[in-house]
Coordinates of C-alpha atoms and ligand atoms in Angstrom, one line a residue:
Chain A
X1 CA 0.0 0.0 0.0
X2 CA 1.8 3.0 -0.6
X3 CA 0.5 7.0 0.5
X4 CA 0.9 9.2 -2.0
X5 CA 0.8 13.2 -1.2
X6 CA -0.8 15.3 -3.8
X7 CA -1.0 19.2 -3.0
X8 CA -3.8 19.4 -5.0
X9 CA -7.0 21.0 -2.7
X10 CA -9.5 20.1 -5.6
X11 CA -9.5 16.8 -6.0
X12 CA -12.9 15.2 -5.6
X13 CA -15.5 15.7 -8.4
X14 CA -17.3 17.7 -6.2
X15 CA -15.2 19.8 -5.3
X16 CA -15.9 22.5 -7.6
X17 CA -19.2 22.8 -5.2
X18 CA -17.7 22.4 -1.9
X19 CA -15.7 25.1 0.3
X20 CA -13.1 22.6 0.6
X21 CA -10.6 24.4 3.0
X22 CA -13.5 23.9 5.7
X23 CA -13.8 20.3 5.3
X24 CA -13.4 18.3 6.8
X25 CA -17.2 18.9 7.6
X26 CA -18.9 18.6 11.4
X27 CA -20.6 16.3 10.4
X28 CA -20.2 13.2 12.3
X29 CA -19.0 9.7 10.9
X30 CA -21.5 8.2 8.5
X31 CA -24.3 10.9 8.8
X32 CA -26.6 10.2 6.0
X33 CA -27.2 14.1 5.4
X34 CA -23.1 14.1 3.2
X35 CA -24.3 11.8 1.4
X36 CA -27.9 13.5 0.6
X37 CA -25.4 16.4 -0.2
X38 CA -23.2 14.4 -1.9
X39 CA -26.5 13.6 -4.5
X40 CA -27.8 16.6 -4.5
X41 CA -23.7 18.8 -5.8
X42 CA -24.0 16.2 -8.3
X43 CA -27.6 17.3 -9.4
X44 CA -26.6 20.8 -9.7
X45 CA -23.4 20.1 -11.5
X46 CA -24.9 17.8 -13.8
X47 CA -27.4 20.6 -14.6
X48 CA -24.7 23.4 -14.7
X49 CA -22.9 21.2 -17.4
X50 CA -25.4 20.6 -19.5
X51 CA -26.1 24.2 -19.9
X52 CA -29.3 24.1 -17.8
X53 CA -28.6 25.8 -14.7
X54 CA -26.7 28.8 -13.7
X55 CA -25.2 27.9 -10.4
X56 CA -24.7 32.1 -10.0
X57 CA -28.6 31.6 -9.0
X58 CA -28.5 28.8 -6.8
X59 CA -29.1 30.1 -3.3
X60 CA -28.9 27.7 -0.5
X61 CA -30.6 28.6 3.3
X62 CA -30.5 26.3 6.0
X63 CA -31.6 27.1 9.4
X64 CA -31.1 25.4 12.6
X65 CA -29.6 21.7 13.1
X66 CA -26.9 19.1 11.7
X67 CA -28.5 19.6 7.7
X68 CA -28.5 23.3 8.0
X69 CA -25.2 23.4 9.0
X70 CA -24.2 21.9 5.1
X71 CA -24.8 25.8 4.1
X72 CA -21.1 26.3 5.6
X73 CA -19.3 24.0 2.9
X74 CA -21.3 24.7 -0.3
X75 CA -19.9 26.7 -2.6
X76 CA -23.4 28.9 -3.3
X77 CA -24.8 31.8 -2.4
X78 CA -25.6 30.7 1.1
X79 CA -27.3 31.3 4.5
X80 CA -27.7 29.6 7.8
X81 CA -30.7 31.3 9.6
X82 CA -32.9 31.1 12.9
X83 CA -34.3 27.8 13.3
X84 CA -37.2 27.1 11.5
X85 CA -36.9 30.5 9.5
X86 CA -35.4 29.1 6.0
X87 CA -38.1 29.3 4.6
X88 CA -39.3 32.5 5.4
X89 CA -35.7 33.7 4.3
X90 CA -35.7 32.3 0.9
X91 CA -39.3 33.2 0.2
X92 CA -38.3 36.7 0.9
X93 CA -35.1 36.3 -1.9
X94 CA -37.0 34.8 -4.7
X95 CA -40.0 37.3 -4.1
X96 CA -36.9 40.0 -4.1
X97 CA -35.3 38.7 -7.1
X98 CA -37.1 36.1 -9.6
X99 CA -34.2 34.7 -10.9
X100 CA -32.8 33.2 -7.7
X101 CA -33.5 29.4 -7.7
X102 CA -33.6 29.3 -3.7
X103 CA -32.9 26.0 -2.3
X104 CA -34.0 25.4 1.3
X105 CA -31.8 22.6 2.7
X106 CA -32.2 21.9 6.6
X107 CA -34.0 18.9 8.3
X108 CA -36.9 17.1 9.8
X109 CA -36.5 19.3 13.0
X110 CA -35.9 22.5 11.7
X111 CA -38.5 22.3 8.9
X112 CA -41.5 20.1 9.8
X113 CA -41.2 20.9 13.3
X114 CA -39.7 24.1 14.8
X115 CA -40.8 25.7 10.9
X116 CA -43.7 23.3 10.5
X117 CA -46.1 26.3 9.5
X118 CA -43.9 27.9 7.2
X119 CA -43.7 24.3 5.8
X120 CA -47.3 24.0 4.6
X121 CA -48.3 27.7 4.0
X122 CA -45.7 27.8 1.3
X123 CA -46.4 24.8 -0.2
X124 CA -50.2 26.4 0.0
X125 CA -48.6 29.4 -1.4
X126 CA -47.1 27.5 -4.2
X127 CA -44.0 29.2 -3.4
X128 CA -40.6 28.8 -5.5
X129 CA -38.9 27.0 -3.7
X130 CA -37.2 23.4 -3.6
X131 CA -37.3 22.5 0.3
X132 CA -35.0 19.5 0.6
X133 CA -36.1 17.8 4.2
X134 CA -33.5 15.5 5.3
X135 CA -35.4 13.7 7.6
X136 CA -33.3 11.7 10.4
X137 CA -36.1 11.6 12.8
X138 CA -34.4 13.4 15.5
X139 CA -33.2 16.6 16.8
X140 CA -29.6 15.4 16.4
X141 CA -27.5 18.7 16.7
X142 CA -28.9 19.0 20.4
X143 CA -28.2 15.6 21.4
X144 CA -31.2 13.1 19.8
X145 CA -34.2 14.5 21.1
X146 CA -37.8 13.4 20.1
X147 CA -38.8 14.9 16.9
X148 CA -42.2 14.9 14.8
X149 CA -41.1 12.3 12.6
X150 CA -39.7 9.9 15.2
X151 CA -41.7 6.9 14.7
X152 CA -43.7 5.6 17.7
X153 CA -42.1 3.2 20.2
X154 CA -38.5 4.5 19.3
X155 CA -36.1 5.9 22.1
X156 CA -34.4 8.6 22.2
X157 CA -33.1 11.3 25.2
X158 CA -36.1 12.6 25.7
X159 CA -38.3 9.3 25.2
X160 CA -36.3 7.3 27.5
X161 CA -39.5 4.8 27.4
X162 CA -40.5 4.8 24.1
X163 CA -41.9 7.2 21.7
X164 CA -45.6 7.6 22.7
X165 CA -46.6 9.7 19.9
X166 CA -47.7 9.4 15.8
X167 CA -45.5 11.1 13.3
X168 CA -45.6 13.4 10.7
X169 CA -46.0 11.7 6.9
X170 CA -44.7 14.8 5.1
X171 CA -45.7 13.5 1.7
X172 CA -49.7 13.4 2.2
X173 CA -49.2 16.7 4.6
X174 CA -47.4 18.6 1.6
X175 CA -49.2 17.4 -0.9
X176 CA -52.7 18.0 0.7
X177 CA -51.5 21.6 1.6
X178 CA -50.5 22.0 -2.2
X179 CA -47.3 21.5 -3.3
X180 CA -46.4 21.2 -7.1
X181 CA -43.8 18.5 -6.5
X182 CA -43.8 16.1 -3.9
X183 CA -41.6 13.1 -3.6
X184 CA -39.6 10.8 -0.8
X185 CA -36.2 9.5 -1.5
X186 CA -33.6 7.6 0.4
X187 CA -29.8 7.9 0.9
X188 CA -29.3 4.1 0.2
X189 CA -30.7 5.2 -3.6
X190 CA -28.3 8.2 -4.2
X191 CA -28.9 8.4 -7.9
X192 CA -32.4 8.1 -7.9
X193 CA -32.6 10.7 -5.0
X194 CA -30.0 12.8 -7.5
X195 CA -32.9 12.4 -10.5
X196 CA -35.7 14.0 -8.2
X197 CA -33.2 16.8 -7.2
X198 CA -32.1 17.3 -10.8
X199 CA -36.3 17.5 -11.5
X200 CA -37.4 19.6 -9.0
X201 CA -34.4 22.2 -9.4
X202 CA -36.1 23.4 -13.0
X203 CA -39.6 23.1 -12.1
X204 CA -41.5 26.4 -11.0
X205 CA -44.1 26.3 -7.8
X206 CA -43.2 24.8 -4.4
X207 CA -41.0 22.0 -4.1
X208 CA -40.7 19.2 -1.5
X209 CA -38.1 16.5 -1.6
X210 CA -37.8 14.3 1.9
X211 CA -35.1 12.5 1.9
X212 CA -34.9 9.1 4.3
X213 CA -31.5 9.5 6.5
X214 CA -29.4 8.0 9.2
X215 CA -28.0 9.9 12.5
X216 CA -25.8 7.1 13.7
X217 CA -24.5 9.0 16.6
X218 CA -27.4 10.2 18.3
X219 CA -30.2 8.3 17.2
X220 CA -28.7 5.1 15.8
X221 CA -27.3 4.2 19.2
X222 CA -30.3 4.8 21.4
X223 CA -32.2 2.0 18.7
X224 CA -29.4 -0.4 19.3
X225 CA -27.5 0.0 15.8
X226 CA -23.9 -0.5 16.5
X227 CA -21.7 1.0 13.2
X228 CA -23.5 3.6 11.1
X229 CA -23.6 0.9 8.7
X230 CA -26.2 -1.1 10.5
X231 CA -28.3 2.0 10.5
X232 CA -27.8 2.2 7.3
X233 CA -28.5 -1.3 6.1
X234 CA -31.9 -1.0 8.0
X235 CA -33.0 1.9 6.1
X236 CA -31.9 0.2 3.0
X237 CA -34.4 -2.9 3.7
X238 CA -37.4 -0.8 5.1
X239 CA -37.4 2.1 2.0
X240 CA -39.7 0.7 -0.7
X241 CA -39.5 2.4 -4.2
X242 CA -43.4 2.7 -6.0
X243 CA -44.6 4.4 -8.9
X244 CA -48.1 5.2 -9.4
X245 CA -48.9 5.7 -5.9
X246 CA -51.2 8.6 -4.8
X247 CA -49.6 10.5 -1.6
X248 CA -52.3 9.6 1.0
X249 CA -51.2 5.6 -0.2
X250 CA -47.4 6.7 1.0
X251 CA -46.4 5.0 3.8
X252 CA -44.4 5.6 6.7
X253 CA -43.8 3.0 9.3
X254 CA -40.6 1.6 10.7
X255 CA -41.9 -1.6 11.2
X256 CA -42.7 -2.6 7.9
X257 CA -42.5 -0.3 4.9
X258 CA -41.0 3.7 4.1
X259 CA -42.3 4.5 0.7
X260 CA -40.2 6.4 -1.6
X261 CA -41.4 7.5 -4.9
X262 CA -42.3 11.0 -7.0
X263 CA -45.7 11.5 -5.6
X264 CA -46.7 14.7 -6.9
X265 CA -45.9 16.5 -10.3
X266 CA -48.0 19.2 -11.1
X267 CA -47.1 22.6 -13.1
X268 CA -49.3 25.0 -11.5
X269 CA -48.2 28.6 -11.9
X270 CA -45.9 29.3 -8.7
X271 CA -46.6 32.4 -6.5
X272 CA -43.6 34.5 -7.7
X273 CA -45.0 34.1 -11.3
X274 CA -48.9 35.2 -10.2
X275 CA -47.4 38.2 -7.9
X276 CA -45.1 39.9 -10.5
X277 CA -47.8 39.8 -12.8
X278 CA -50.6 41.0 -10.6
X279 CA -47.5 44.1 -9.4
X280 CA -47.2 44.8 -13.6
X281 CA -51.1 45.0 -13.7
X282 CA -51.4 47.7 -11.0
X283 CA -48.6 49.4 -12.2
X284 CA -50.0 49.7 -15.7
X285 CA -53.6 50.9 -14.2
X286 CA -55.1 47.8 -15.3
X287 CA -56.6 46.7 -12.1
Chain B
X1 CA 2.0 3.2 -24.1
X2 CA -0.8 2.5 -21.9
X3 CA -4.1 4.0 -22.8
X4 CA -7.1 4.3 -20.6
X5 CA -9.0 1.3 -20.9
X6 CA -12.9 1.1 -19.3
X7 CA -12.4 -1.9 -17.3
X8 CA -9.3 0.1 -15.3
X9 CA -9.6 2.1 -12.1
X10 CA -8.0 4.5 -9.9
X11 CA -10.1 4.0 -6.8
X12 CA -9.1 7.0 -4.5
X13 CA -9.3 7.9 -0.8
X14 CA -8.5 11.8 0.5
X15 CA -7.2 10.8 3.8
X16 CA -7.2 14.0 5.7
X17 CA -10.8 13.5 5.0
X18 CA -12.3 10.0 5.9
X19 CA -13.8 9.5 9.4
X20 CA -13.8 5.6 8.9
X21 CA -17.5 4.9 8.8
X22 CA -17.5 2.1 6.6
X23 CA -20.1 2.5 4.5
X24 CA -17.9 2.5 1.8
X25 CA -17.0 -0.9 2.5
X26 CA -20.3 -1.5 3.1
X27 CA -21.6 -0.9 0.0
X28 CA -19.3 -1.6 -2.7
X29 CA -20.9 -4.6 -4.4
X30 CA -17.5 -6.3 -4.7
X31 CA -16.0 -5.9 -1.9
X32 CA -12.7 -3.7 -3.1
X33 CA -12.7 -1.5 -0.3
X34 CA -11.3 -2.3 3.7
X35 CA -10.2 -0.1 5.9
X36 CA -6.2 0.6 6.6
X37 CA -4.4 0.6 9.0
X38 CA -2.9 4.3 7.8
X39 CA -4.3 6.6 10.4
X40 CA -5.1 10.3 9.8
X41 CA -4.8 13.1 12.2
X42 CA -7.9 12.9 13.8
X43 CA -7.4 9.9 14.6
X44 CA -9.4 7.9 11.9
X45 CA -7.7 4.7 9.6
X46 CA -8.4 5.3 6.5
X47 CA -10.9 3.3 3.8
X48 CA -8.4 1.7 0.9
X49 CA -9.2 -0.1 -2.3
X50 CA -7.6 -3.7 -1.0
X51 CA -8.8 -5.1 -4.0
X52 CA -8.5 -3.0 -6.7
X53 CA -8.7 -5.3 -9.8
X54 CA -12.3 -6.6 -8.3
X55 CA -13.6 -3.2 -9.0
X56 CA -16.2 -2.5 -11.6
X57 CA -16.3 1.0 -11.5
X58 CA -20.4 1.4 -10.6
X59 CA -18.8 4.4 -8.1
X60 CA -21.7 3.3 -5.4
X61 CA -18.8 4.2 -2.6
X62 CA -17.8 7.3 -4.5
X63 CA -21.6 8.8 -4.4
X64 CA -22.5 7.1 -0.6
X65 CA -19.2 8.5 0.9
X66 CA -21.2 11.5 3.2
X67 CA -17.5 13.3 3.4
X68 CA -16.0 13.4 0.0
X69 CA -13.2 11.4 1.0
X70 CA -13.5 9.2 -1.9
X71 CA -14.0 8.5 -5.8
X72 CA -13.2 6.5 -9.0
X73 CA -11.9 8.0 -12.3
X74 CA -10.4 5.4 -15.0
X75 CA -7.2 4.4 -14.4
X76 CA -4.5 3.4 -17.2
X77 CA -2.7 0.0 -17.3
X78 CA -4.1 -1.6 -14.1
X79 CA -6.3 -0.7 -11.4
X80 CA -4.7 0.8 -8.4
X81 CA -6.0 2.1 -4.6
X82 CA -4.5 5.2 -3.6
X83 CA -4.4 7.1 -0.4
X84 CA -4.1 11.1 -1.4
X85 CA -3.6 14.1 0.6
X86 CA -5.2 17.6 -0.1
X87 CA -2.2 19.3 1.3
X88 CA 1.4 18.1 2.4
X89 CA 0.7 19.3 6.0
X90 CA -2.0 16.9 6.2
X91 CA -0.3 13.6 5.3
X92 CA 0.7 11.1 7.1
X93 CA 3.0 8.4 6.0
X94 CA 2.6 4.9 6.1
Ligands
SF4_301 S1 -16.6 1.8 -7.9 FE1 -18.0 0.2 -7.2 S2 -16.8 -1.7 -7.3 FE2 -15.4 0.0 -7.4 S3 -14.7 0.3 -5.3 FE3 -16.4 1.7 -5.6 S4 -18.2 0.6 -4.9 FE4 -16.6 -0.9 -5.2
SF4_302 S1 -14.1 7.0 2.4 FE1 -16.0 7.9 3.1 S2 -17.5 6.2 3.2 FE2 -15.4 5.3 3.2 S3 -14.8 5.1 5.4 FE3 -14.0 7.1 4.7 S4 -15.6 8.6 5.2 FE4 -16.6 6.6 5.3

């Protein structure tokens, strides 16, 4: 085996994307979220090279919690805000500026819980946005606590018994609130979850990608999985891939089956598109 | 001359960067990957293609790495594992 030194700092195919003299990143060994970033660099480069995307207008907001801390190593335009306030944030840029393709990147905690509202008024809205949930059922910046997608029974600090509540199902809660792309993906599928991001990051309207993900460290442990692989090889057999499925058919249940799929893919005009023109109406004295 | 040939790899760990999580190892189909025992300076040992001439080049541990640390690019000749550096300060040698 021999260890060869190369002073080269961009080396990686990604690193084009990545604010590489800050990595290594926090994140801690295994986390699923690097490797929904991982997916979603390659999305964006994929687009930039084939002459679809200008990654000038990429603007990427996370707020509070382990996936909103990616904002500090992507090479974007980028923002780490109050918790639960990304969206508000990047609603405020596009509104500002139309061209910005705002991406919202942050998790379960931060966006269906402490932001939950902001969550399904601008997907009622149709607001631009993509809002990429990586969804890791647990607060795990702060140490594991319960969050609304933990799945009932599971332990964690602050359900040292079990998890007494239901969860959230994002998909039938987005898509019900209106959303004009709704789908689940998993990190053990990266390139599939890398086709829905390369989708979604073109299409006009609100947004929602959850992505199923692993926090070995502060989660994984308090279910019993030893290695972040174990976690890992659990998600892999409970994620089930279906086409065809309407959203309020998606499941989401440890115990036997986490549906992934596109759920949702409707072109309704988004709510930057309908405001701008309704501003250019008044302005012209024709309303 | 050698010229690139499809069925040859350069499978490629950035060692300064891998936190030893093996998921790498855990999901290359063909079991290239193990993990050294060349230990970086946090205090991780470092994934290494083992096997290099197994590799079929599907890059499953380049795009489920979650820190960049590793990735396949065609190789020329024969397949080869190497542990890289992204700056002299930050090697360590073997
Ligand atoms: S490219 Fe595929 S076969 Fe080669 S080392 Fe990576 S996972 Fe294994
Ligand atoms: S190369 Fe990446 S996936 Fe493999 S052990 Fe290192 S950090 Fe983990």
């Amino acid at each position: 085996m021999e260890a060869i030194q190369v002073s080269v700092p961009r080396i990686h195919p990604l690193d084009d994307y990545l604010r590489t003299d800050r990595l290594p990143h926090t994140l801690c060994p295994g986390c699923g979220i690097g490797i929904a970033l991982n997916a979603f660099l390659r999305a964006v480069s994929e687009l930039v090279g084939e002459g679809r995307l200008d990654r000038k207008n990429v603007l990427f907001v996370g707020g509070i919690g382990c996936t909103a801390r990616t904002s500090m190593y992507t090479m974007f335009d980028s923002a780490h805000v109050t918790h639960g306030r990304a969206i508000p944030f990047a609603t405020g840029a596009r509104l500002a500026n139309p061209n910005i393709i705002p991406v919202v990147f942050s998790g379960d905690g931060d966006l269906a819980g402490i932001g939950g509202n902001h969550l399904i008024h601008a997907a009622r809205r149709n607001m631009d946005l993509l809002v990429v949930v990586i969804n890791n059922m647990t607060y795990g910046l702060t140490g594991g606590q319960l969050s609304p997608t933990t799945p009932t029974g599971h332990y964690t600090t602050t359900t040292p018994y079990g998890n007494p509540e239901r969860p959230f199902n994002l998909i039938p809660l987005v898509a019900a609130a209106g959303g004009n792309y709704v789908a689940r993906a998993s990190i053990t599928q990266p390139e599939v979850m890398k086709s829905y991001f390369k989708k979604a990051l073109l299409k006009e309207g609100f947004r929602l990608i959850e992505v199923v993900s692993t926090c070995p460290e502060n989660y994984g442990r308090h279910l019993g999985y030893k290695s972040p692989s174990d976690f890992y090889l659990k998600i892999k057999g409970v994620v089930k891939m279906r086409s065809g499925v309407k959203p309020w058919d998606v499941k989401y249940d440890w115990n036997s089956e986490i549906t992934i799929g596109e759920f949702v893919d409707r072109n309704e005009p988004g709510f930057s598109r309908l405001l701008h023109e309704q501003v250019r109406k008044v302005m012209a004295g024709e309303n | 001359m050698s010229k690139p040939s499809p069925k040859v790899f350069d499978i490629v760990t950035i060692g300064d960067r891998c936190k030893e999580c093996e998921i790498c190892v855990t999901v290359c189909p063909t079991k290239v990957l193990v993990i050294s025992d060349v230990m970086n300076r946090n205090g991780y040992k470092v994934s290494f293609a083992a096997n290099p001439d197994k590799c079929i080049g599907c890059k499953l541990c380049e795009w489920s790495c979650p820190d960049f640390a590793i990735f396949v690019r065609q190789g020329e000749g024969k397949s080869r594992g190497l542990i890289v550096w992204s700056s002299p300060e930050k090697a360590v040698a073997r």
